[in-house]
mmCIF file of C-alpha atoms and ligand atoms in Angstrom:
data_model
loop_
_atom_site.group_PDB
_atom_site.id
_atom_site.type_symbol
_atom_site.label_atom_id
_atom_site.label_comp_id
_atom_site.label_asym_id
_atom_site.label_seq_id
_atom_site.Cartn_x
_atom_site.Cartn_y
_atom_site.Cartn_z
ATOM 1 C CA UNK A 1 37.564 18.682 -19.249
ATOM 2 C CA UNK A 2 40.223 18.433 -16.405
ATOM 3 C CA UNK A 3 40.923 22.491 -15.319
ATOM 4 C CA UNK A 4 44.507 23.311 -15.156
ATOM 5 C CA UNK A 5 45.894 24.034 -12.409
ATOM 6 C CA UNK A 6 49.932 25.410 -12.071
ATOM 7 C CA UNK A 7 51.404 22.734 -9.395
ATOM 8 C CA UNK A 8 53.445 23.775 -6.179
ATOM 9 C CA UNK A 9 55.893 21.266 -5.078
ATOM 10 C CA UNK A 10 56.511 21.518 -1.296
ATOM 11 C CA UNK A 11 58.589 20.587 0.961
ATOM 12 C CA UNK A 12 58.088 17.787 3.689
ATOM 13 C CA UNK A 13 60.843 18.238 6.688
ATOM 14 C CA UNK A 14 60.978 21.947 7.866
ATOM 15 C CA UNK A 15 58.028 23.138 6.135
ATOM 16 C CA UNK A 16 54.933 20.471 6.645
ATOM 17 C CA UNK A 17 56.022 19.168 9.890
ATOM 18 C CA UNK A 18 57.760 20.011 12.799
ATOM 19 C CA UNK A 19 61.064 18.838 11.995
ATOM 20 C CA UNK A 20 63.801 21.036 13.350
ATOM 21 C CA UNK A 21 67.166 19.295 12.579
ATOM 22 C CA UNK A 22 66.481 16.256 14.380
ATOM 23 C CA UNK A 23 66.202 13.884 11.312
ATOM 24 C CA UNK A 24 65.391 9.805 11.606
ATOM 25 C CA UNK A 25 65.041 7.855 8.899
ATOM 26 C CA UNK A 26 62.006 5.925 10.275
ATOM 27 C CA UNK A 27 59.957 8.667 11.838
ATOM 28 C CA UNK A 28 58.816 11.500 10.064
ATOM 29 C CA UNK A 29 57.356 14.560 12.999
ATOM 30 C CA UNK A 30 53.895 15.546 13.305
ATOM 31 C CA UNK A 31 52.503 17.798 11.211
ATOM 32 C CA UNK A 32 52.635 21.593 11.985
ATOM 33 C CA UNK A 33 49.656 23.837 12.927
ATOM 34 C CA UNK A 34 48.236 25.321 10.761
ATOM 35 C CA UNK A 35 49.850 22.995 7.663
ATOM 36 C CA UNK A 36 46.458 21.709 7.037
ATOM 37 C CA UNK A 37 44.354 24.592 6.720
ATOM 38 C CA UNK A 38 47.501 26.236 4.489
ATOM 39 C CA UNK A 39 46.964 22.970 1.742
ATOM 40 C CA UNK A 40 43.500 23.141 2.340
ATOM 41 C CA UNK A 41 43.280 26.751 0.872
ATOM 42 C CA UNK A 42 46.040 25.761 -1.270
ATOM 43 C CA UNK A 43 44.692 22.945 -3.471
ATOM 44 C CA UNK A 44 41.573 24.904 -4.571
ATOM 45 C CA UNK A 45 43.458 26.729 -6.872
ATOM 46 C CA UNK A 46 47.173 24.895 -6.675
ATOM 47 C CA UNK A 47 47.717 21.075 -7.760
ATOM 48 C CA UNK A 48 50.058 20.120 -5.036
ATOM 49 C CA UNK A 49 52.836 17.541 -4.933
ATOM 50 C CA UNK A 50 54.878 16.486 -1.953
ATOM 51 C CA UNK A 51 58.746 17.049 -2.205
ATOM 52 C CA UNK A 52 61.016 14.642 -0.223
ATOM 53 C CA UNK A 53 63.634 12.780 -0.435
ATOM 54 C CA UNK A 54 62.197 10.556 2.254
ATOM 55 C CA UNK A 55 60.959 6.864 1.781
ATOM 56 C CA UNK A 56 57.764 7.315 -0.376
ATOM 57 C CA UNK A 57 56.265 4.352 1.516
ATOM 58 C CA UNK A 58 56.598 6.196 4.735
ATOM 59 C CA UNK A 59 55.888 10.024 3.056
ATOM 60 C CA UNK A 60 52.327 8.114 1.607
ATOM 61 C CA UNK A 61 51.075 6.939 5.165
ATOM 62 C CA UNK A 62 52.148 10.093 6.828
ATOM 63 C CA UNK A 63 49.977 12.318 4.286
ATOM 64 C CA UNK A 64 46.994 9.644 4.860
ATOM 65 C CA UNK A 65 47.245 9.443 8.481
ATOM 66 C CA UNK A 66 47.157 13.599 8.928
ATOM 67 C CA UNK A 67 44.229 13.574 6.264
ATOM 68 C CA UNK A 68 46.077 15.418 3.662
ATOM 69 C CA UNK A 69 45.326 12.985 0.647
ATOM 70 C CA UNK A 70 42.401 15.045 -0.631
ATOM 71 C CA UNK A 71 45.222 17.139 -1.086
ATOM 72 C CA UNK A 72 48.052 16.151 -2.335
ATOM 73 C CA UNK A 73 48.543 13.971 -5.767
ATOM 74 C CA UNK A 74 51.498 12.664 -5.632
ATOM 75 C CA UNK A 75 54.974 12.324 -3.666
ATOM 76 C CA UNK A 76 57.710 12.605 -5.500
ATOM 77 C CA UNK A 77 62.207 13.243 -4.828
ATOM 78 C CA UNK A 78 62.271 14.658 -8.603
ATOM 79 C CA UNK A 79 62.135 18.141 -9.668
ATOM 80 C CA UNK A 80 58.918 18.104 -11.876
ATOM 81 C CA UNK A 81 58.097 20.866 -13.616
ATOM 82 C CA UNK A 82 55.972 23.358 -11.312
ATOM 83 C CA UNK A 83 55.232 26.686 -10.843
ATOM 84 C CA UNK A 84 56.755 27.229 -7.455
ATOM 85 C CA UNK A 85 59.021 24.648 -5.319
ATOM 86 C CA UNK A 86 58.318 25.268 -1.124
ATOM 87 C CA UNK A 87 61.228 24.554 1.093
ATOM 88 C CA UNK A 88 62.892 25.897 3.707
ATOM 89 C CA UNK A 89 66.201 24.947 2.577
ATOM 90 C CA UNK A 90 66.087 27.259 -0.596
ATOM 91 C CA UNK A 91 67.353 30.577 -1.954
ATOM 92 C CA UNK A 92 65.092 32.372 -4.303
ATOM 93 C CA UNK A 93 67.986 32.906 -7.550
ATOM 94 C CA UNK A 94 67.434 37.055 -8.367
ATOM 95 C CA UNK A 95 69.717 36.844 -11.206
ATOM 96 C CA UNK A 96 72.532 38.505 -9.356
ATOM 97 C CA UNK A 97 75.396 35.985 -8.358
ATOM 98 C CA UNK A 98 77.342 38.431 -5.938
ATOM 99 C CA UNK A 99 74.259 38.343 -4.145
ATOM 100 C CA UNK A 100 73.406 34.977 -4.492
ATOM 101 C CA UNK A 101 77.302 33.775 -2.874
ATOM 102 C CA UNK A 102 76.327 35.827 0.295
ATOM 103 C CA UNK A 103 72.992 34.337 0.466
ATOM 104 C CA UNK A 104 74.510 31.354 0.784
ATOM 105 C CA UNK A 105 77.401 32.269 2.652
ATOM 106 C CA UNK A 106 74.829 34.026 5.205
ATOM 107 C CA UNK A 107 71.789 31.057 4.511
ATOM 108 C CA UNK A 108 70.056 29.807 8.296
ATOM 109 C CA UNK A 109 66.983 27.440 8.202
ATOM 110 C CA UNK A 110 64.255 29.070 9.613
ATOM 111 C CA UNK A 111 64.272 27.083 12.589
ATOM 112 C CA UNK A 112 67.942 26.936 13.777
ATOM 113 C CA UNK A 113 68.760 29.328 16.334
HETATM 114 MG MG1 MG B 201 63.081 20.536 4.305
#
């Protein structure tokens, strides 16, 4: 019998690789350090699913080219059902909207300056 595992959908740009703003179409960055090690840990207990909106194509040969496909199932640009989404263009909802409008009022990615 198959053992369920809750599934994590994560984030490509910003969160996997080094992409800081810079986006092209054709190229997706290299992966970041410690990335690897993070999904390695991660899919012992996680299923995990890649979340882009990038060409799936291109999303597939970047995951088998850093040696992530013993990792990751699948690539998808829907929201599946999961137990967590990863990005770093997200605002965790706390139920309060007053709070939530400044959040996003107030929101930086991680990596702008
Ligand atoms: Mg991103």
């Amino acid at each position: 019998m198959k053992e369920f595992k809750k599934t994590l959908l994560i984030d490509l740009d910003g969160v996997l690789n080094t992409y800081h703003g810079d986006y092209n179409n054709d190229f997706i960055p290299p992966i970041r350090d410690g990335a690897k090690e993070l999904l390695e840990k991660l899919y012992l207990e996680y299923e995990i699913k890649l979340f882009t909106s990038r060409n799936k194509l291109l999303a597939c040969k970047w995951i088998i080219e850093n040696d992530l496909d013993k990792f990751i199932t699948d690539v998808t640009s829907e929201k599946q059902p999961a137990f967590l989404y990863i990005d770093d263009r997200a605002i965790s909802f706390n139920g309060n909207y007053s709070k939530l409008f400044e959040d996003i009022k107030n929101f930086k990615v991680w990596y702008s300056a």
